[in-house]
CSV table of C-alpha atoms and ligand atoms in Angstrom, one decimal:
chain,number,residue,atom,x,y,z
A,278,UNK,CA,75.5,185.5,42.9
A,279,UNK,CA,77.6,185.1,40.1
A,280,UNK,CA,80.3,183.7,42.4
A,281,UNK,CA,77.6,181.2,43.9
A,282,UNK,CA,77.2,179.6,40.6
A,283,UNK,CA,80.6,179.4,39.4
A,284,UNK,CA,81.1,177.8,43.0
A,285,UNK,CA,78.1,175.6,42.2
A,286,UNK,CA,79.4,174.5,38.5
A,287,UNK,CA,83.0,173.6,40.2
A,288,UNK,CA,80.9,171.1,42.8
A,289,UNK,CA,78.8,169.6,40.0
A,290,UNK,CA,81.8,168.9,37.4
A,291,UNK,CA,83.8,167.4,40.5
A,292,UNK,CA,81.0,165.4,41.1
A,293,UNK,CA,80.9,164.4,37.2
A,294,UNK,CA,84.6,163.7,37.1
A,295,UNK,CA,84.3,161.3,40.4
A,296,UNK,CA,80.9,159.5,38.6
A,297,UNK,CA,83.2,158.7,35.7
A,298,UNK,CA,85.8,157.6,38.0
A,299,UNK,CA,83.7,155.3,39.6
A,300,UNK,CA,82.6,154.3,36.4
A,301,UNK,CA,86.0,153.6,35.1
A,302,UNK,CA,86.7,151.5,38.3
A,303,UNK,CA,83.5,149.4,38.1
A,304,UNK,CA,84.5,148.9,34.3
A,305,UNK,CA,87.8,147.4,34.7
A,306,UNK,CA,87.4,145.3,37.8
A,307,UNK,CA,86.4,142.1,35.7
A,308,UNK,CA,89.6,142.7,33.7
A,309,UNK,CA,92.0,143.0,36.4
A,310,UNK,CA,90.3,140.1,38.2
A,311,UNK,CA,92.4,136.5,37.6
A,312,UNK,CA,91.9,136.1,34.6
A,313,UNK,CA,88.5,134.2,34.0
A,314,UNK,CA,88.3,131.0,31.1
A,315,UNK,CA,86.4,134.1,28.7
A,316,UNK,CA,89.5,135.9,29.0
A,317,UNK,CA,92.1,132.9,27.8
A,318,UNK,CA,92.8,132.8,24.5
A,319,UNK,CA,91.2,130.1,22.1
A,320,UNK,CA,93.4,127.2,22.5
A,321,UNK,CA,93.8,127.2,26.1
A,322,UNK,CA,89.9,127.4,26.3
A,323,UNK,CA,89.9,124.2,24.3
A,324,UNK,CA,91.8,122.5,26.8
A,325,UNK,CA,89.7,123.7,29.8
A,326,UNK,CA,86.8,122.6,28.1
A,327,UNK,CA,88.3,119.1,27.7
A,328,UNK,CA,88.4,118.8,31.7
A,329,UNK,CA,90.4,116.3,33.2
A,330,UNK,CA,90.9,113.1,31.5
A,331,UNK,CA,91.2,109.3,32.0
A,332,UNK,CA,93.8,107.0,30.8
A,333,UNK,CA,93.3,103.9,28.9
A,334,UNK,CA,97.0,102.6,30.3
A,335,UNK,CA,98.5,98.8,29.8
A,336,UNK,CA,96.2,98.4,27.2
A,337,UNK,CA,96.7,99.2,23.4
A,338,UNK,CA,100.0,100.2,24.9
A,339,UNK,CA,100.8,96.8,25.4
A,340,UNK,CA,104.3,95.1,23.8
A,341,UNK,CA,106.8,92.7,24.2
A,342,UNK,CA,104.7,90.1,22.7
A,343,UNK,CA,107.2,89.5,19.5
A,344,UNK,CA,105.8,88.0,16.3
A,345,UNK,CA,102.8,86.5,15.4
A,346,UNK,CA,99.2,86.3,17.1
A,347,UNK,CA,96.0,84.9,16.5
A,348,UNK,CA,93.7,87.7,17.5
A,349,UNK,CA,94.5,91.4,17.1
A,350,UNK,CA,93.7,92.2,20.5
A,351,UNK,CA,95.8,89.4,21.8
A,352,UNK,CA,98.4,92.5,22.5
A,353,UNK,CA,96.1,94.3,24.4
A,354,UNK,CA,95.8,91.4,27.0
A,355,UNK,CA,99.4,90.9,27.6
A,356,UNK,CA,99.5,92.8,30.7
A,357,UNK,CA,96.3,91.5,32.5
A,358,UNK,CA,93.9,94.1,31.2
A,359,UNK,CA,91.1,92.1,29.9
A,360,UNK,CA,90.0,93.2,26.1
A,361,UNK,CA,88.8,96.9,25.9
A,362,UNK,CA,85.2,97.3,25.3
A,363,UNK,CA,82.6,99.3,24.4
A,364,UNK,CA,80.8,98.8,28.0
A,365,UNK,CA,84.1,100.1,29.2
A,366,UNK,CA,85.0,103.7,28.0
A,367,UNK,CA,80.7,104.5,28.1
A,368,UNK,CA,80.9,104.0,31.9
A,369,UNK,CA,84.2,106.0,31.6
A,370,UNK,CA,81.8,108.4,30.0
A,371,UNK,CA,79.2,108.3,32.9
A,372,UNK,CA,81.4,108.6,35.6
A,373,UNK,CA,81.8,112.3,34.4
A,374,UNK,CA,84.9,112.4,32.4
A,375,UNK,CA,84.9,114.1,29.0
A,376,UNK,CA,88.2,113.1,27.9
A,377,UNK,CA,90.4,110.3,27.3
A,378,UNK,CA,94.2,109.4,26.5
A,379,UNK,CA,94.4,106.2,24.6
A,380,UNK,CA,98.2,105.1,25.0
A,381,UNK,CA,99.2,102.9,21.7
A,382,UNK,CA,102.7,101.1,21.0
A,383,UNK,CA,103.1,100.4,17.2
A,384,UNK,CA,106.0,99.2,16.9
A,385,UNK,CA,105.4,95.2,16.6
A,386,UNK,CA,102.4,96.3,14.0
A,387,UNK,CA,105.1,97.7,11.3
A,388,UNK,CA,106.7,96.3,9.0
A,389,UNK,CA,110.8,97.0,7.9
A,390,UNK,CA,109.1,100.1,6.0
A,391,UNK,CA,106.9,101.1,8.6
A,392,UNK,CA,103.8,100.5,7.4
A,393,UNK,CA,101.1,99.7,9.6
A,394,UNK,CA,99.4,96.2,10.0
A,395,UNK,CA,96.0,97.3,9.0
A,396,UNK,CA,93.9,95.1,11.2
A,397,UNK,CA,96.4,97.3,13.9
A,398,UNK,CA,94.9,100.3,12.6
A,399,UNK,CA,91.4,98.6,12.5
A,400,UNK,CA,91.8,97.5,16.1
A,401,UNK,CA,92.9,100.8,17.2
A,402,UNK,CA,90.3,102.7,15.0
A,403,UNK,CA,87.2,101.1,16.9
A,404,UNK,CA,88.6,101.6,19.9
A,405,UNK,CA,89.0,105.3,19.3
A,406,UNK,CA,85.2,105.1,17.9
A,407,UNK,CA,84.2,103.9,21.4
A,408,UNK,CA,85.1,107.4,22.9
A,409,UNK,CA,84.5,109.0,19.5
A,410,UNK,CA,80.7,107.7,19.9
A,411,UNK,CA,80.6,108.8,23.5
A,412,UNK,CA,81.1,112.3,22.1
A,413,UNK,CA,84.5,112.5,24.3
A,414,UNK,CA,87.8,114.1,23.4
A,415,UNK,CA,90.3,111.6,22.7
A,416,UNK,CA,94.3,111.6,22.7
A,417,UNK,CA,95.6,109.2,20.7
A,418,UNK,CA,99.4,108.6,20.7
A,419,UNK,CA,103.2,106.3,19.9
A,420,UNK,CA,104.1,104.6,23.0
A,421,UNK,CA,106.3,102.3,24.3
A,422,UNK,CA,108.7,102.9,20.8
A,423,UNK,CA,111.4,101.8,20.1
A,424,UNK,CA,112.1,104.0,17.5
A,425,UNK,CA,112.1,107.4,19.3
A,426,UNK,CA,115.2,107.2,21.2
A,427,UNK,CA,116.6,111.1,20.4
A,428,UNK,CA,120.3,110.7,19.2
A,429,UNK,CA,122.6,111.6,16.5
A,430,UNK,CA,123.3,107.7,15.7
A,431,UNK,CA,119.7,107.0,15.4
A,432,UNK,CA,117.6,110.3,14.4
A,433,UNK,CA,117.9,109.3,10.4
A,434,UNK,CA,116.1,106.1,11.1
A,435,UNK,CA,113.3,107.9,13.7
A,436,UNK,CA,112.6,110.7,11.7
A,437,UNK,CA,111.9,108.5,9.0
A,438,UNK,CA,109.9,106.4,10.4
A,439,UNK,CA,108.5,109.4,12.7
A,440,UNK,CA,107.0,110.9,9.4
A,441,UNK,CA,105.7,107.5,7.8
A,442,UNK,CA,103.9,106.3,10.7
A,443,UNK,CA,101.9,109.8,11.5
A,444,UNK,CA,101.5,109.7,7.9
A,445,UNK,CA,99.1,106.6,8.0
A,446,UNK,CA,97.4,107.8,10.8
A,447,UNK,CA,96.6,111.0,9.8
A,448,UNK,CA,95.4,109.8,6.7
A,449,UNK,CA,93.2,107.2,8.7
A,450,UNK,CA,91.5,109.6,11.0
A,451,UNK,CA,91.4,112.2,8.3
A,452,UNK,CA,88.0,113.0,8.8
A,453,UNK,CA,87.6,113.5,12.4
A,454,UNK,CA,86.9,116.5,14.0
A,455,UNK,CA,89.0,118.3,16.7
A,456,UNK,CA,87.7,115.8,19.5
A,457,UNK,CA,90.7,113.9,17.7
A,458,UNK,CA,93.9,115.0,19.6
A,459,UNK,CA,97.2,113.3,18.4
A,460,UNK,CA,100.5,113.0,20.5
A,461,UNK,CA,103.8,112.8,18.9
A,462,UNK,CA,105.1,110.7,21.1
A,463,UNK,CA,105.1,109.9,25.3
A,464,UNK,CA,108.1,110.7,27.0
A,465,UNK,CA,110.9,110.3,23.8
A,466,UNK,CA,114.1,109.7,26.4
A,467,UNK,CA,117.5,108.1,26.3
A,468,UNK,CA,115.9,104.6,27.5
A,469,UNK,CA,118.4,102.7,29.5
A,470,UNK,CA,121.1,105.1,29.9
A,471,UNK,CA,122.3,107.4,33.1
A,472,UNK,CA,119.7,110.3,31.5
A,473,UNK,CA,116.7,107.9,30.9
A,474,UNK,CA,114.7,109.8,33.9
A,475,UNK,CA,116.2,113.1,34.4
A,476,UNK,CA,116.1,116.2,32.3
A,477,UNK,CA,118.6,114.6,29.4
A,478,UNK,CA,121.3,116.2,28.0
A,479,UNK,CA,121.3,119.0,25.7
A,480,UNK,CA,121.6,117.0,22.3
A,481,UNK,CA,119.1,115.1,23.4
A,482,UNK,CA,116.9,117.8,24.0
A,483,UNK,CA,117.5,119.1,20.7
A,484,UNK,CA,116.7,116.2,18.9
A,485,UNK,CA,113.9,115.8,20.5
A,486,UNK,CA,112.5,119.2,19.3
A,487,UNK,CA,113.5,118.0,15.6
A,488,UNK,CA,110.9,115.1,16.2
A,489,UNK,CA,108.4,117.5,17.4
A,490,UNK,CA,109.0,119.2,14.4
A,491,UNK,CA,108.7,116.2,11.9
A,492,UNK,CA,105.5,115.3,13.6
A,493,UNK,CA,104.2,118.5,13.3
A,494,UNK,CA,105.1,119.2,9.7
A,495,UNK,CA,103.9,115.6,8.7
A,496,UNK,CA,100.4,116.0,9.9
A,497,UNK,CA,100.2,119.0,8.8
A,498,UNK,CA,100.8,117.9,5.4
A,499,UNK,CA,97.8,115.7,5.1
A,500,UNK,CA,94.3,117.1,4.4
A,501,UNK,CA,92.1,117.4,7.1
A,502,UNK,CA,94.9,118.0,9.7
A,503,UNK,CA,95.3,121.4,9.2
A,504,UNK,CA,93.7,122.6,12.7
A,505,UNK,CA,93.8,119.5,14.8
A,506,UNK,CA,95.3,120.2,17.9
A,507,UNK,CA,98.9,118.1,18.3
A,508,UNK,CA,100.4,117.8,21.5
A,509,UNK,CA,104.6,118.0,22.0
A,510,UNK,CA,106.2,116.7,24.6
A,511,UNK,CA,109.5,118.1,26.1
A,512,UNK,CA,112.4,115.6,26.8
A,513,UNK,CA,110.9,112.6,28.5
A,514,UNK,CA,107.9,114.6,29.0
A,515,UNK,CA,109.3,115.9,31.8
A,516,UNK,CA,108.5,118.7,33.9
A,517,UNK,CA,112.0,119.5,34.7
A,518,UNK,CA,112.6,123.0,34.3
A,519,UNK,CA,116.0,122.2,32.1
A,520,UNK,CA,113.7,120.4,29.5
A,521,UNK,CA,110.6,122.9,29.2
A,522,UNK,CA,112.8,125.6,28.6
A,523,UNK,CA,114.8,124.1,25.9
A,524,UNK,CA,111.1,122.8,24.4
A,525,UNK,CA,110.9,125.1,20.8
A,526,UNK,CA,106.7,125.4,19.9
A,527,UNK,CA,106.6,125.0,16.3
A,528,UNK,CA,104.9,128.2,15.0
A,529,UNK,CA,101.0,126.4,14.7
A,530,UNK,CA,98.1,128.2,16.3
A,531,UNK,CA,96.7,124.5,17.7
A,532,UNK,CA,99.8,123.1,19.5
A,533,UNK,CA,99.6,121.8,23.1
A,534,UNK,CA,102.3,121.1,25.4
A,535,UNK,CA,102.1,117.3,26.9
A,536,UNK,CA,103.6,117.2,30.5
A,537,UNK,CA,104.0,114.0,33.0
A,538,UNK,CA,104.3,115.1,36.5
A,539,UNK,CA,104.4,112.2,39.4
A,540,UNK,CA,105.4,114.2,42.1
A,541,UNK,CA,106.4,113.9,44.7
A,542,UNK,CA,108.1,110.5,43.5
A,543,UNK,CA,108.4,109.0,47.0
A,544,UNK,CA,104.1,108.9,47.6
A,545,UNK,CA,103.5,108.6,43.6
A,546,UNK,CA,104.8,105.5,42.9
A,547,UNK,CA,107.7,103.8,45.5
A,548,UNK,CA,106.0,100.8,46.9
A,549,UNK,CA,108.7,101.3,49.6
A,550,UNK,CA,108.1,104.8,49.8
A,551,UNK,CA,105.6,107.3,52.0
A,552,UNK,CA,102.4,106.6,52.5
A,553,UNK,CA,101.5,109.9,54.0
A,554,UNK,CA,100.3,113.3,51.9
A,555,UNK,CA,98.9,116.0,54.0
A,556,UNK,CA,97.8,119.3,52.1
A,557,UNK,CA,99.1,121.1,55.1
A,558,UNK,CA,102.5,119.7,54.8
A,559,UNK,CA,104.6,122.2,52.6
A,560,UNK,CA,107.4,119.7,51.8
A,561,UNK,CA,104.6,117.5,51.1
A,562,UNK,CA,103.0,120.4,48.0
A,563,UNK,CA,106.0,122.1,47.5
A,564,UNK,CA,107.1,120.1,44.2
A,565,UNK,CA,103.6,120.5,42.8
A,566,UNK,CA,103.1,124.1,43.4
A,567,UNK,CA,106.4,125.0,41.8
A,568,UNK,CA,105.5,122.7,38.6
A,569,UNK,CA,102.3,124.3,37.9
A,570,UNK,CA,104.3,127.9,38.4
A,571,UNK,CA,106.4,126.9,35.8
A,572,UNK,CA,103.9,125.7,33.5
A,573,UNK,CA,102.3,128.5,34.0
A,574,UNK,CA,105.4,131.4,33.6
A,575,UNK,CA,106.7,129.1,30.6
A,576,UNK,CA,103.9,127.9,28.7
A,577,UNK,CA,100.1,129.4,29.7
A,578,UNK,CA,100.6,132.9,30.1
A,579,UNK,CA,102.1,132.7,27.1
A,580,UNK,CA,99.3,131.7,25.6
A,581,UNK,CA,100.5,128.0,24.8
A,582,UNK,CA,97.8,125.1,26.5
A,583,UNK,CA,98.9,122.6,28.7
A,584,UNK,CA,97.7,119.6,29.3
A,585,UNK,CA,99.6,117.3,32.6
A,586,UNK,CA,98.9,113.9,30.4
A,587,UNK,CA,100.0,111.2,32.9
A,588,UNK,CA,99.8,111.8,36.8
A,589,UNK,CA,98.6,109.6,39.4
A,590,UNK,CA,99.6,107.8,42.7
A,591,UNK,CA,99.9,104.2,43.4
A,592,UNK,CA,97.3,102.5,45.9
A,593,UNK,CA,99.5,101.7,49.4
A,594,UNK,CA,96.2,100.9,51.5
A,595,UNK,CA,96.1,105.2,51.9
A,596,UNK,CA,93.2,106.2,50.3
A,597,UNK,CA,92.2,109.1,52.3
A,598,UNK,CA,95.9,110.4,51.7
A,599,UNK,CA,95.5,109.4,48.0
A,600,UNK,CA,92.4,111.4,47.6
A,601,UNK,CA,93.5,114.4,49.4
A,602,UNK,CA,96.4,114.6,46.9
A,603,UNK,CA,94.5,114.6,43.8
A,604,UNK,CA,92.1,117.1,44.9
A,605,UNK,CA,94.8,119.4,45.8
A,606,UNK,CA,97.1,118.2,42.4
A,607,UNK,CA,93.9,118.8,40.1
A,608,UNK,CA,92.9,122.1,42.2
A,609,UNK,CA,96.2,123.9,41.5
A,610,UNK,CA,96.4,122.7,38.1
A,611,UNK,CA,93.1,124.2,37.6
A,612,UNK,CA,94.1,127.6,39.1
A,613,UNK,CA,96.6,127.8,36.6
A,614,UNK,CA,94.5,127.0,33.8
A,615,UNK,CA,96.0,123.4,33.2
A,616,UNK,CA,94.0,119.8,33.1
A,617,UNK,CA,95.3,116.7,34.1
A,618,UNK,CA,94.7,112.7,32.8
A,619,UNK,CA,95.1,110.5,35.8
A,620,UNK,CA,97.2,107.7,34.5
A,621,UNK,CA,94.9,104.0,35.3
A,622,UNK,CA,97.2,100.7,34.4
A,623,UNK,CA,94.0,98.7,35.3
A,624,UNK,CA,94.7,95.1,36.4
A,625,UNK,CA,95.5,95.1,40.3
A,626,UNK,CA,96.4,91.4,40.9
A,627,UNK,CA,100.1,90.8,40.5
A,628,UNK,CA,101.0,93.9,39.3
A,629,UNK,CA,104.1,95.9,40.5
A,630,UNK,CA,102.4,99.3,39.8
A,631,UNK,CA,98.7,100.0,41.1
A,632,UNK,CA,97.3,103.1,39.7
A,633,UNK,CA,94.3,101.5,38.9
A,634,UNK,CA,90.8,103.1,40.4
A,635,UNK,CA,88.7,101.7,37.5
A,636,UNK,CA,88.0,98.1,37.6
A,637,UNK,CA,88.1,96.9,33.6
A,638,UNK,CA,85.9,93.8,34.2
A,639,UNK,CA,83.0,94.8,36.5
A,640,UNK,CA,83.0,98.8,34.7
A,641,UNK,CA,83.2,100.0,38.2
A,642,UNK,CA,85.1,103.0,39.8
A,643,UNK,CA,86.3,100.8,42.9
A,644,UNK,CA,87.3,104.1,45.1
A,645,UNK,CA,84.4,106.7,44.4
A,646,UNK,CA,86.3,109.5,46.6
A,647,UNK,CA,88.8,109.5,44.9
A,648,UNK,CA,87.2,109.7,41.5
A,649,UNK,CA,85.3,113.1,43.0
A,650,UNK,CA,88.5,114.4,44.0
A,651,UNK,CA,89.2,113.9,40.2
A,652,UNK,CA,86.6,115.5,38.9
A,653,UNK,CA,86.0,117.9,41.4
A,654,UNK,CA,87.3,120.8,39.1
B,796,LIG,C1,104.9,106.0,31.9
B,796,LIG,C2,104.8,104.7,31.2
B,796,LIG,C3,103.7,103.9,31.8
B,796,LIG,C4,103.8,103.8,33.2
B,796,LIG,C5,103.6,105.2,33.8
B,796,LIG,C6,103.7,105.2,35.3
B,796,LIG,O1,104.1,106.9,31.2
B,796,LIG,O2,104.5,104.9,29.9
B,796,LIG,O3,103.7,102.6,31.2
B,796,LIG,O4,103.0,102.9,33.8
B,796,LIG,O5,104.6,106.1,33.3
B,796,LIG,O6,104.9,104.8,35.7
């Protein structure tokens, strides 16, 4: 009798130690699961929520006009694009996208100090308010400088005017709330030399981490910047595994890492190049799939957001190839926790590059498949 129940206690506290077991596993599943957007840390939820993004290209980016104007927004017209308007970034807005890179060039609005033209900043400031109404996240940036070019002869002269010009337009958009993003700067390179579009060279990549760094530290410094998220850009903004690594993340809880990533070059943006993407083709999504890996080992599961600010391919009469491509660009992005701006030059006629899919004058998304592809994640 006595041994039946000691037999009959073992059974039941086997029983109890498999229920807990079980338990256990049930528990933990979730959290060995890929790791769901609850489970990323704050800033990299910020930039999921921010989805993928549209940008305003050839616009306010716009130079080479030299002195003088009439209008303000003569600039803005110089490559074709007609004026931005209102009209424009709400149907932006409707189409589905929640966020928006505004590219800006400043350099012909400063003076021999650096200070800012203010109907510039005026110009620039309601076309910021345009998203800002919409209730979108905006990116606002420097450009087409010619200011940021990272060597020893010239860093005295960028830095300082690195520091005055996000000076005045921290202090501009002081009270705006993180749907404000600032750039330092798109793809800071050695413009017109052998390095211009490769990885540069190690100086170069180190001054280009003391810009970061004076651009940090600058908006830091004026009130009302203390959390806004500020996005750094590697050398050239490349994703070339030489210039993330040698990227140094200033030590600021709201930093995101700015990457352009046409690839491959050949279907992105060569006229002369292939027409053909196929998602089956691994030569044709090998460069892709290793970029987002190395986003991912080097920034994201580190815990540092990324956000692919400029990608895209040309129109060469292959839509279907076109929009296969960004549904499989976007789609591993996505899997690795990273969103991506689709870079839009606008104007079609006459122009050498044709990213455009959103037709400025009639506020019409001209190739709707594509544009799902886009936002399909
Ligand atoms: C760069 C340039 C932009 C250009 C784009 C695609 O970001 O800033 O003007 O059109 O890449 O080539």
């Amino acid at each position: 009798m006595i041994k039946k129940m000691k037999t009959n206690q073992k059974t039941s506290w086997k029983w109890m130690q498999y229920s807990i077991v079980i338990l256990l596993v049930i528990i933990t599943i979730p959290v060995f699961k890929c790791p769901s957007e609850s489970a990323l840390n704050e800033s990299i939820r910020f930039t999921m929520k921010m989805g993928n993004g549209w940008n305003l290209g050839n616009s306010l980016d716009c130079h080479g006009k030299g002195s003088g104007y009439s209008e303000i927004t003569d600039f803005e017209r110089l490559w074709g694009n007609p004026i931005v308007s209102k009209a424009q970034i709400d149907a932006i807005k409707k189409a589905g996208f929640s966020s928006i890179r505004i590219p800006i060039t400043w350099y012909e609005h400063i003076d021999e100090k650096g200070n800012i033209d203010q109907l510039w900043m005026d110009r620039v400031n309601e076309v910021v308010d345009y998203a800002i109404d919409n209730k979108m996240y905006v990116i606002i940036n420097t450009h087409h400088e010619n200011w940021t070019f990272p060597s020893k002869d010239t860093r005295k002269q960028s830095t300082y005017l690195i520091s005055k010009i996000w000076k005045q337009i921290a202090e501009r958009f002081s009270n705006y709330d993180s749907h404000l993003i600032f750039e330092g700067f798109n793809e800071p390179r050695l413009i017109g030399t052998e390095y211009e579009w490769t990885a540069g060279t190690s100086e170069a990549r180190k001054i280009v981490n003391e810009y970061n760094k004076v651009f940090v530290e600058t908006v830091r410094k004026v009130s009302g910047n203390e959390k806004r998220y500020l996005i750094i850009t590697p050398y050239g903004s490349a994703a070339d595994l030489d210039a993330i690594k040698a990227l140094i993340i200033p030590k600021d809880s709201h930093i995101i890492v700015g990457i352009h990533a046409y690839k491959p070059y050949g279907f992105t943006h060569d006229q002369n190049g292939t027409t053909n993407w196929s998602s089956r083709d691994k030569k044709d999504t090998a460069e892709i799939d290793t970029i987002m890996q190395n986003l991912n080992q080097y920034f994201i599961k580190k815990g540092i957001p990324v956000i692919i600010t400029e990608f895209g391919c040309i129109d060469n009469d292959n839509l279907s190839d076109r929009t296969e491509y960004t549904k499989y660009y976007v789609s591993a992005a996505r899997e690795n926790n990273i969103v991506c701006f689709w870079w839009d030059d606008g104007a079609k006629i006459g122009k050498k590059e044709k990213f455009g899919i959103f037709d400025r004058n009639t506020q019409q998304f001209i190739y709707p498949e594509l544009l799902k592809a886009l936002l399909s994640v």
